[in-house]
XYZ file of C-alpha atoms in Angstrom:
442
model
C -10.458 16.969 -20.138
C -14.033 17.847 -19.230
C -17.055 16.308 -20.914
C -19.361 18.839 -22.523
C -22.857 18.437 -21.032
C -25.427 17.134 -23.493
C -28.355 19.483 -23.919
C -31.818 17.897 -23.671
C -34.352 18.996 -26.254
C -37.386 17.680 -24.336
C -40.118 20.313 -24.409
C -38.819 22.068 -27.526
C -41.493 22.699 -30.162
C -41.194 22.646 -33.947
C -43.723 23.472 -36.637
C -43.390 20.681 -39.194
C -44.967 19.079 -42.237
C -45.725 15.436 -41.392
C -44.343 12.842 -43.781
C -44.988 9.106 -44.176
C -46.016 6.657 -41.486
C -43.233 4.599 -39.902
C -43.177 1.282 -38.060
C -44.054 1.863 -34.422
C -47.174 4.045 -34.414
C -45.691 7.363 -35.488
C -44.982 9.423 -38.603
C -41.731 10.946 -39.821
C -41.159 14.693 -40.015
C -38.133 16.953 -40.350
C -37.396 20.296 -38.801
C -36.214 23.175 -40.993
C -32.680 22.268 -39.898
C -33.198 18.706 -41.170
C -33.481 17.005 -37.794
C -35.653 13.848 -37.934
C -38.709 13.657 -35.682
C -40.787 10.549 -34.941
C -44.158 12.173 -34.282
C -47.070 10.474 -32.528
C -50.689 11.669 -32.697
C -50.099 12.976 -36.239
C -51.127 11.774 -39.714
C -49.272 11.979 -43.034
C -49.701 15.300 -44.826
C -50.656 17.306 -41.752
C -48.953 20.453 -40.544
C -48.529 20.327 -36.779
C -46.662 21.745 -33.834
C -44.583 18.863 -32.494
C -43.297 18.927 -28.919
C -40.188 16.825 -28.201
C -40.710 14.033 -25.649
C -37.307 12.309 -25.958
C -33.970 13.362 -27.375
C -30.845 15.467 -27.034
C -28.694 17.633 -29.267
C -26.607 14.613 -30.231
C -29.529 12.198 -30.872
C -29.917 10.709 -34.349
C -33.633 11.430 -34.120
C -36.113 12.921 -31.678
C -39.437 11.570 -30.457
C -42.291 14.033 -30.318
C -46.050 14.460 -29.896
C -48.255 16.536 -32.169
C -49.727 18.991 -29.654
C -51.375 21.413 -32.083
C -52.888 20.438 -35.441
C -52.534 23.389 -37.820
C -53.685 21.665 -41.024
C -55.569 18.415 -40.301
C -55.790 15.387 -42.571
C -59.176 14.363 -43.977
C -58.521 11.048 -42.199
C -58.410 12.717 -38.763
C -61.205 12.244 -36.232
C -61.511 13.326 -32.634
C -60.167 10.500 -30.479
C -63.207 8.751 -28.963
C -61.235 7.783 -25.860
C -60.716 10.550 -23.266
C -57.444 8.933 -22.195
C -55.896 9.005 -25.699
C -53.612 11.846 -26.724
C -50.236 13.454 -26.028
C -48.908 12.576 -22.589
C -51.778 10.201 -21.833
C -52.303 6.421 -22.148
C -49.825 4.738 -24.488
C -52.009 1.754 -25.344
C -53.539 3.103 -28.582
C -51.623 4.741 -31.426
C -54.345 5.628 -33.934
C -57.435 6.753 -32.002
C -57.232 9.981 -34.011
C -57.524 8.210 -37.392
C -60.577 6.848 -39.193
C -60.680 2.997 -39.112
C -60.084 2.716 -42.858
C -57.131 5.098 -42.574
C -55.671 3.009 -39.751
C -55.698 -0.042 -41.981
C -54.132 1.887 -44.873
C -51.360 3.109 -42.578
C -50.666 -0.433 -41.428
C -50.578 -1.581 -45.036
C -48.057 1.138 -45.860
C -45.845 -0.008 -42.975
C -45.972 -3.640 -44.139
C -45.150 -2.619 -47.713
C -42.229 -0.454 -46.582
C -40.765 -3.200 -44.379
C -41.120 -5.822 -47.125
C -39.366 -3.579 -49.642
C -36.616 -2.378 -47.320
C -35.769 -5.646 -45.542
C -36.773 -8.340 -48.046
C -36.621 -6.482 -51.374
C -40.213 -7.480 -52.099
C -42.916 -5.383 -53.728
C -46.476 -6.309 -52.625
C -47.225 -8.141 -55.895
C -44.010 -10.185 -55.502
C -45.341 -11.337 -52.113
C -48.737 -12.252 -53.567
C -50.368 -9.480 -51.530
C -52.958 -6.998 -52.758
C -51.849 -4.394 -50.219
C -54.975 -4.496 -48.083
C -55.264 -5.066 -44.341
C -58.517 -6.854 -43.587
C -60.654 -5.948 -40.566
C -61.794 -8.757 -38.312
C -65.382 -9.907 -38.602
C -67.658 -7.501 -36.738
C -65.064 -4.723 -36.420
C -66.588 -2.412 -39.056
C -68.544 -0.027 -36.846
C -70.189 3.409 -37.236
C -67.922 6.418 -36.783
C -67.229 7.128 -33.124
C -67.718 3.506 -32.052
C -64.652 1.484 -31.127
C -64.229 -2.321 -31.443
C -64.230 -3.850 -27.964
C -61.694 -6.489 -28.847
C -59.120 -6.722 -26.085
C -59.906 -9.906 -24.138
C -56.744 -9.495 -22.036
C -55.840 -6.224 -20.379
C -52.865 -5.733 -18.076
C -53.591 -2.852 -15.736
C -50.714 -1.081 -14.040
C -51.410 0.052 -10.485
C -50.372 3.546 -9.380
C -49.050 4.621 -5.963
C -52.614 5.137 -4.695
C -53.721 1.656 -5.734
C -55.751 2.824 -8.736
C -55.792 0.769 -11.927
C -54.597 2.387 -15.121
C -52.474 1.914 -18.216
C -48.888 2.949 -18.881
C -48.089 6.146 -20.708
C -46.113 5.764 -23.940
C -42.515 4.616 -23.317
C -42.958 5.355 -19.617
C -43.480 3.674 -16.252
C -45.959 6.386 -15.341
C -49.546 5.227 -14.945
C -52.538 6.966 -16.523
C -55.415 6.189 -14.154
C -58.563 5.322 -16.118
C -62.178 4.508 -15.330
C -62.753 2.468 -18.507
C -60.729 1.120 -21.449
C -62.737 1.552 -24.656
C -61.025 -1.313 -26.507
C -61.464 -3.786 -23.621
C -63.823 -6.653 -24.381
C -67.146 -6.606 -22.500
C -66.013 -9.599 -20.452
C -63.068 -7.553 -19.146
C -65.040 -4.362 -18.564
C -67.767 -6.142 -16.603
C -65.250 -7.223 -13.952
C -64.966 -3.640 -12.707
C -61.191 -3.674 -12.214
C -61.009 0.137 -12.441
C -63.637 0.662 -9.727
C -61.699 -0.769 -6.815
C -58.391 -0.075 -5.081
C -55.505 -2.541 -5.445
C -53.218 -1.916 -2.496
C -49.790 -3.574 -2.610
C -50.288 -4.644 -6.237
C -47.921 -3.798 -9.097
C -50.275 -4.990 -11.832
C -53.583 -6.767 -12.397
C -54.194 -8.664 -15.618
C -57.817 -9.332 -16.540
C -58.636 -12.214 -18.895
C -62.064 -12.821 -20.413
C -62.125 -15.971 -22.521
C -63.988 -15.545 -25.791
C -64.656 -19.289 -26.094
C -66.411 -19.611 -22.736
C -67.626 -17.538 -19.793
C -64.335 -18.106 -17.948
C -62.940 -14.968 -16.279
C -59.559 -14.698 -14.600
C -57.360 -12.123 -12.898
C -53.608 -12.515 -12.516
C -52.187 -10.455 -9.645
C -48.573 -9.312 -9.456
C -47.867 -8.018 -5.925
C -45.284 -5.415 -5.101
C -42.276 -6.908 -3.248
C -43.575 -8.175 0.065
C -47.145 -7.205 -0.783
C -50.009 -9.337 0.533
C -52.795 -10.436 -1.750
C -56.077 -8.564 -1.347
C -59.430 -10.265 -1.032
C -60.647 -10.131 -4.622
C -64.310 -9.191 -4.861
C -65.279 -8.185 -8.391
C -68.552 -7.654 -10.208
C -68.512 -11.121 -11.813
C -67.294 -14.585 -10.719
C -63.587 -14.852 -11.427
C -60.618 -17.156 -10.860
C -57.564 -15.629 -9.189
C -53.893 -16.357 -9.890
C -50.780 -14.678 -8.580
C -47.281 -14.141 -9.938
C -44.567 -15.280 -7.544
C -42.084 -12.472 -6.906
C -39.177 -14.923 -6.514
C -39.429 -17.210 -9.535
C -41.948 -15.340 -11.687
C -44.167 -18.431 -11.790
C -47.945 -18.148 -11.869
C -49.840 -19.940 -9.095
C -53.539 -20.544 -8.564
C -55.153 -18.806 -5.584
C -58.720 -19.939 -6.155
C -60.899 -21.080 -9.029
C -59.647 -22.686 -12.241
C -56.005 -22.297 -13.162
C -57.057 -22.075 -16.821
C -59.598 -20.553 -19.182
C -61.294 -22.353 -22.061
C -61.038 -20.964 -25.583
C -62.591 -22.162 -28.853
C -61.264 -22.457 -32.398
C -61.808 -24.873 -35.276
C -64.743 -26.457 -33.365
C -62.364 -27.511 -30.612
C -61.928 -26.348 -27.017
C -58.443 -25.317 -25.923
C -57.344 -25.062 -22.312
C -55.062 -22.082 -21.659
C -53.498 -22.160 -18.201
C -51.832 -19.714 -15.843
C -52.491 -16.645 -17.958
C -50.708 -18.270 -20.917
C -50.726 -17.022 -24.499
C -53.860 -16.977 -26.608
C -54.693 -14.480 -29.330
C -56.209 -11.364 -27.758
C -58.832 -10.449 -30.361
C -61.860 -12.776 -30.007
C -61.813 -13.523 -33.755
C -58.040 -13.827 -34.093
C -57.475 -17.523 -33.382
C -60.129 -18.639 -35.866
C -59.074 -16.052 -38.475
C -55.403 -17.031 -38.347
C -56.130 -20.759 -38.188
C -58.241 -20.550 -41.345
C -55.622 -18.448 -43.150
C -52.918 -20.991 -42.281
C -55.011 -24.010 -43.298
C -56.104 -22.360 -46.571
C -52.474 -21.583 -47.332
C -50.990 -24.958 -46.400
C -53.818 -27.133 -47.823
C -52.851 -30.140 -45.630
C -53.307 -33.544 -47.246
C -54.043 -36.890 -45.654
C -50.909 -38.654 -44.463
C -48.623 -35.602 -44.455
C -46.119 -34.731 -41.734
C -45.901 -31.286 -40.194
C -44.048 -29.103 -37.712
C -45.797 -26.518 -35.520
C -43.113 -24.258 -34.064
C -43.708 -21.899 -31.128
C -46.922 -23.907 -30.899
C -48.350 -22.488 -27.658
C -51.317 -24.547 -26.497
C -51.608 -26.303 -29.870
C -53.962 -24.214 -32.030
C -52.289 -24.912 -35.382
C -51.094 -28.411 -34.439
C -54.683 -29.415 -33.704
C -55.992 -27.970 -36.966
C -53.289 -29.707 -39.012
C -53.705 -33.030 -37.181
C -57.418 -32.950 -37.929
C -56.668 -32.581 -41.637
C -53.712 -34.961 -42.134
C -55.607 -37.794 -40.453
C -54.434 -40.937 -38.677
C -51.664 -41.593 -41.189
C -50.187 -38.120 -40.778
C -48.048 -36.814 -37.917
C -47.428 -33.454 -36.243
C -44.579 -32.362 -33.994
C -45.082 -29.224 -31.943
C -42.289 -27.355 -30.162
C -42.957 -24.826 -27.403
C -40.715 -23.335 -24.702
C -43.340 -22.683 -22.007
C -43.777 -25.576 -19.580
C -47.428 -24.882 -18.780
C -48.257 -24.275 -22.461
C -46.756 -27.688 -23.296
C -48.896 -29.337 -20.603
C -51.959 -27.614 -22.024
C -51.077 -28.541 -25.620
C -50.688 -32.211 -24.665
C -54.055 -32.064 -22.883
C -55.751 -30.251 -25.765
C -54.446 -32.657 -28.403
C -54.730 -35.915 -26.447
C -57.259 -37.195 -29.007
C -54.544 -37.206 -31.695
C -52.095 -40.070 -31.046
C -49.907 -38.902 -33.952
C -49.250 -35.502 -32.386
C -46.165 -35.029 -30.219
C -45.304 -31.885 -28.266
C -41.722 -31.190 -27.175
C -40.693 -28.552 -24.646
C -37.780 -26.218 -25.244
C -36.552 -23.428 -27.478
C -37.050 -24.144 -31.162
C -33.414 -23.516 -32.052
C -32.331 -26.088 -29.433
C -35.004 -28.776 -29.780
C -35.374 -28.862 -33.569
C -31.831 -30.079 -34.319
C -32.180 -32.787 -31.652
C -35.302 -34.292 -33.223
C -33.300 -35.807 -36.071
C -36.005 -34.756 -38.528
C -34.517 -34.363 -42.010
C -37.662 -33.830 -44.061
C -41.242 -32.721 -43.527
C -44.218 -31.816 -45.721
C -45.571 -28.753 -43.912
C -44.297 -26.189 -41.425
C -46.143 -23.530 -39.482
C -44.259 -21.077 -37.284
C -45.691 -18.329 -35.097
C -42.570 -16.848 -33.481
C -42.412 -14.100 -30.859
C -42.109 -10.464 -31.929
C -38.355 -10.755 -32.606
C -38.956 -13.381 -35.305
C -37.390 -16.803 -35.865
C -33.917 -15.615 -36.901
C -31.426 -16.714 -39.538
C -30.272 -19.952 -37.858
C -33.780 -21.362 -37.432
C -34.936 -20.221 -40.884
C -31.952 -21.870 -42.575
C -32.619 -25.109 -40.687
C -36.289 -25.070 -41.727
C -35.454 -24.353 -45.362
C -33.332 -27.507 -45.396
C -36.290 -29.762 -44.514
C -37.846 -29.566 -47.988
C -41.378 -28.622 -46.931
C -43.765 -28.099 -49.845
C -45.458 -25.239 -47.948
C -44.490 -23.099 -44.955
C -46.926 -20.823 -43.101
C -45.340 -17.931 -41.225
C -47.621 -16.113 -38.751
C -46.142 -12.755 -37.786
C -47.111 -10.032 -35.330
C -44.250 -7.778 -36.432
C -43.776 -6.835 -40.109
C -40.093 -5.984 -39.657
C -39.258 -9.406 -38.185
C -41.362 -11.065 -40.886
C -39.538 -9.224 -43.668
C -36.112 -10.096 -42.244
C -37.014 -13.768 -41.975
C -38.514 -13.804 -45.486
C -35.164 -12.561 -46.796
C -33.432 -15.454 -44.991
C -35.903 -17.907 -46.543
C -35.235 -16.377 -49.971
C -31.506 -16.955 -49.473
C -32.286 -20.656 -49.051
C -34.624 -21.059 -52.004
C -38.099 -20.253 -50.661
C -40.390 -17.636 -52.186
C -43.551 -16.050 -50.814
C -46.611 -17.493 -52.518
C -49.218 -15.330 -50.769
C -49.364 -12.827 -47.926
C -52.460 -11.738 -46.031
C -52.703 -9.028 -43.391
C -55.331 -8.721 -40.675
C -56.215 -5.789 -38.417
C -56.512 -7.786 -35.195
C -55.335 -4.894 -32.990
C -57.594 -1.935 -33.915
C -56.540 1.517 -32.681
C -52.931 0.328 -32.215
C -50.066 0.122 -34.710
C -49.895 -3.666 -34.404
C -50.932 -5.903 -37.285
C -50.923 -9.646 -37.935
C -49.682 -11.233 -41.171
C -49.779 -14.758 -42.583
C -47.213 -15.500 -45.287
C -47.293 -18.765 -47.239
C -43.957 -19.866 -48.692
C -42.967 -22.610 -51.098
C -39.783 -23.722 -52.885
C -38.914 -21.148 -55.538
C -38.504 -23.724 -58.318
C -41.881 -25.321 -57.672
C -44.690 -24.451 -60.058
C -47.746 -23.012 -58.340
């Protein structure tokens, strides 16, 4: 019996009416035959010609780019970046939308995910439906927030720095990234050739003048002599174990939040937008309202941002336990929080370490899980600890909604939800949900 060859539809074009925004930086449309298209570079209500970029006759849906705009939305603008558009850089999703429209689209995605996955209307989540811009990000039309303090450049076959195309390993060579922070742009990464390198990550701390590049060589590639336009520390990623090692300069950068300096080593995690750490810390503290003498958990604690803020507020009679899987992040967190004797940081995965702690009750919990969320097992464990308030920091509204449904199953309701546009021009959005026991009076 012979298999019938599957016919690719890549390159096919359809004239479609664009429907609602969907999670992932695209909108939904349907062909006259009813086939679903996920269309990038479009806006709801537009009529466009969509060219298929992924999909076959048997696919449940097709991915496509809007290559011709027949009836534009009033929210459409010309993309300010010359590298944005169909077939180009995949870093930005909404360069073609006004800033206010971008935030509305993100709000619509959050609302849809909450309703579909958690059965929550915005008012039931204590949310007014708005996505707040970061301080300083409201700019005149045509200007773009220069917010990205960490940029990972892919290196093409000729050694030129660029950014990946959407859902592709192909590199779009660029001479400047418009959303890169000034501290990244001033290094001049795009102006030089990076032979034998697979990627170059540029880091410009917003809490200091520290600058760092993390080099990932191609297999067997030798490190170049790094001469950039500003003083910079150099680290490299080991091709065997994936570890990050110092070549010269500091192995860390210094960041600031809550009037405290945080050391972040070996290219480790810190919020990318310069206002993000402070914005999220304040949202979490305002939601939790820590009291003197309380106990708290900080899960997926990174270098200790939330643990430090809570420890400062619960005082000498309180206690905080942080759990983090990254070895270097744990070392940094212990260094950053050394002034708080009642803070303890444990290394390991939350789902493994938390049960071993023997903790049966706690007053406050903050969790800032990776994009996939915390998951049912961890959520159910946390719900059994009786915390009076839980702060959930989420970079993915779908994972947040799923986990909120798990919390609801175990007796926790959402008290408030706030959303922040900490990734302008992209589809990403940050949320802070505050939960409390459902039977507790506000």
